[in-house]
Amino acid sequence: MRIAICAAAALWALSAVAAPEPAGPDWSARLMRAQGAFLSAPSPERLCALLDTLALSAQAGERCGSDSLRRSLLLSWLARVPGGDWAPSTLLRLTEHADLLECDSLSGALRETLLRRWPESTECWEAMQAGCLAALYPVWSDDTARVAAMESFLEEWGERSDYWRSRALAVIVSSTRSMGDTALTASRAVRWVERCPECPEARLAAGRSLLEMGMPDSALFHLQLGVELMEGGWRPQAMPAPEAALTVPRIAHDLQWRRAQALAAGGDTASALSVLEPLLTPGLYPDSLHHTPYDYLVEAAELRAVLGDTARALELLVSAEVAGRTRYDSLATARSRLADLLGTGEVEAACREITGYEGPVFEDVTAAMLGDSGLPGKTRVAWGDYDRDGWPDLLLGRRLFRNCEGREFVDITMAAGLHLPRASGAVWGDVDGNGWPDLVTCGSETWVVLNRRGVFDVGTASWQPLDSRGPTEGVGLLDWNGDGRLDVYLARYERPDRMGLGTHDLFLMGTGAGFRQAGDSLGMTPPGCIPLCGRGVSPCDYDRDGRTDILVSDYRLDRNLLWRNRGTAVEAAMEAGVETDPVRGLYGHTIGSDWADWDNDGDWDLFCANLAHPRYIRFSRRSMLLRNDGGTYVDATPGSGIRYEETHSVPAWGDFDGDGLLDLYITSVYAGRRSFLYRNLGEGRFRDVTFLSGARVTDGWGAATADFDRDGRLDLAVGTADGPRLLRNVTPDAGRWLLVHVRPQRRPAVGCVLEVRQGDAVLLRQVEGGSGTTCQSSGILHLALPGEGDAEWSLYLPGDSLPAATGGIGRARREITVP
């Protein structure tokens, strides 16, 4: 299929210009009004409005919005529209519709009009970018096919636009480099320069390739010209400002880096260092940028080593690993060089000593405690005490590992009768009220699996969803109506046959004898009845009124939903500030979200992990650190120290250093992409301590916390492409810690909230019913008090605004049970 994601983006954008009416619109009536308006006075704008309405009706599942019907209507209606000057915005919208419906000749003609009449408009850039990506996406992983696709694009558009000629040649060169043909890469890079001599990116590619060919003088010539072009004010033609803000600094910095390499290869080490030194200034890399100074620091370290300055080289290499690399795509990392210089494989430990690091420390105990699990990569993670022995057990995907009192984990999946062939994860909760934690799964089918005193079965049909088949990505357990029975929210993903078109979520109300579907009766209908692409469910009583609310993390640039519990559901994401105004009707690719009171002021804050590609950054929302400010959420990300990362996936909050402040761990999906551990410094500031803490993994997915050995230090389990990782917290000072076993009488613990007050600090913890994308941290609550004084606790049950139990925390107590 030629059109792929960029065409789907056109469909997502339509809500900006054809805003859906309240839930349950009469699509037939809307179409009749739109068609009547167009036929009475045909115009490009009214044609777009009519097509928008048809596309939205298709998203809502109406037959009148079928592709074939819209394609024929588009072509017939277009003939009715009078000629003349069409606005660029109208041409762009029609181009998006033509792309979506695969009317290639029409979309080509519309692009040609934009390129001829408004070549420097944002609309032209949007249309040409979509066409370029449409050619690439079907062959994204095939370098040879990518080259062929861009040669065709170049032949069609190369002579009409300097900028898009350059973009096509850029892909051709990068794809050739990925194929490992150094000589051909250099030849094609030189061709790029010949056809785009005023493009500094072309000069950068030529310089790099000539360096690889052992021709530093020729490389230096091109790199110097590239630097001069940048200093002369070069900017990518019509590229939207958000993307240019990421693109231009990287090109400028890389030109200087390669220039330094060329100087060094020519024997001028001193000049090479003088070129590199300005790139080592930390202020050059604000949190909003994607790239880091990693490569420049490593290069400077190697040059220092050549000069015999080993101490400075060591300092630079440590700085490189602390900063991290955008993508770890080779073995030649600063870490390997550090191991050589330090003469030890315990690189992180040595660097902690060198830097005087004080913060959380982790030890990878996967091999010792999990053994060779044989699990496929990137699993979901859920901690739960399945056998009620007080030690949190670990569910990784569909495999259950029993915690043997913190000494090791044993795979007891088969022995426990847990058979989940179509599950990709699950969340724990006592759904049948027998006191033992059950499971609700995600995957291509959803199952409720009941725990019969440590042995699992699916129980009677009344416990299973009537609509069990479907792409369920997110599972959340909660007690919506405060009746002591757990209910289930299932966030379901896109249709298997159509990217970007969602599947309706399900809400199952617990009755004590099974579940009944109740979402529609409660008002859980998305705006316009248009199903969204759900990824995660994070229940929490965010407004602390005693009733559990539901945050749904949605993907494919859909809006996130916040179902505020008023007995019935009120969608409050925009009102509460959890979502903000869209750009062209688009929001973000949220994968997972997690609630936490990270500023200790007694209300629930939030982190939403968004995948946000630089090529779509103009409308794709970045990850957000949200602070609860009197009931309204404020984006506290700017200035927080939390950097932009393209592929954030699942967040997990936890006080990993025992200082009373919640720290933040975030996985990042895709090969070579690193995870992040941000230490909470207080006052809204966070510091990246991933490398020094020993918590860095790559290509991660699920993540969740538990103090699995009950030593007061909060541990971490992560699913990665290389299999699960179990990270034991070995921080020297665990602080004044406390583990709280929540065991309310005659009702599940899920949804219970523990409030601890010590002086001006108010700490909140909840027994969560899911977070991220079907992940779950341990129901044995961990906290560390920020001070030395006395503290008091209060336990709140779902449905109650007043505490059900209270008590004090003595200085000598390490574990307590809250009834």
Short mmCIF file of C-alpha atoms in Angstrom, two decimals, residues 489 505 526-527 532-536 550-563 571-575 577-580 586-593 606-610 621-624 626:
data_model
loop_
_atom_site.label_atom_id
_atom_site.label_comp_id
_atom_site.label_asym_id
_atom_site.label_seq_id
_atom_site.Cartn_x
_atom_site.Cartn_y
_atom_site.Cartn_z
CA TYR A 489 -11.59 -0.69 31.27
CA ASP A 505 -13.01 0.67 24.01
CA PRO A 526 -15.62 9.16 22.54
CA PRO A 527 -16.30 12.52 20.89
CA LEU A 532 -9.69 5.98 19.05
CA CYS A 533 -6.48 3.96 19.02
CA GLY A 534 -6.06 3.07 22.69
CA ARG A 535 -2.69 2.10 24.16
CA GLY A 536 -2.91 2.36 27.93
CA ILE A 550 -9.81 6.84 34.17
CA LEU A 551 -7.09 8.23 31.92
CA VAL A 552 -6.89 6.54 28.52
CA SER A 553 -3.63 6.97 26.61
CA ASP A 554 -4.36 7.03 22.89
CA TYR A 555 -1.98 6.64 19.96
CA ARG A 556 -2.03 7.57 16.24
CA LEU A 557 -2.23 11.27 17.06
CA ASP A 558 -5.58 10.74 18.75
CA ARG A 559 -6.56 12.71 21.82
CA ASN A 560 -6.17 11.20 25.27
CA LEU A 561 -9.37 10.75 27.25
CA LEU A 562 -9.96 11.50 30.91
CA TRP A 563 -13.20 9.93 32.11
CA GLU A 571 -14.82 13.44 29.33
CA ALA A 572 -12.64 16.10 30.99
CA ALA A 573 -9.18 15.86 29.40
CA MET A 574 -9.28 19.31 27.79
CA GLU A 575 -11.00 20.94 30.73
CA GLY A 577 -5.49 20.39 31.05
CA VAL A 578 -4.42 16.79 30.54
CA GLU A 579 -4.91 17.49 26.84
CA THR A 580 -4.30 20.84 25.18
CA LEU A 586 -3.71 16.22 15.84
CA TYR A 587 -2.57 15.41 19.36
CA GLY A 588 0.12 12.87 20.14
CA HIS A 589 1.23 9.26 20.08
CA THR A 590 0.80 8.54 23.79
CA ILE A 591 1.89 5.02 24.71
CA GLY A 592 1.81 5.03 28.50
CA SER A 593 0.96 7.39 31.37
CA LEU A 606 1.01 12.97 35.80
CA PHE A 607 3.57 11.97 33.19
CA CYS A 608 2.48 11.04 29.65
CA ALA A 609 5.09 9.28 27.50
CA ASN A 610 4.65 10.20 23.84
CA ARG A 621 3.05 16.22 20.96
CA ARG A 622 6.18 15.49 23.01
CA SER A 623 6.10 13.72 26.36
CA MET A 624 4.58 15.84 29.10
CA LEU A 626 2.06 17.62 34.15
#
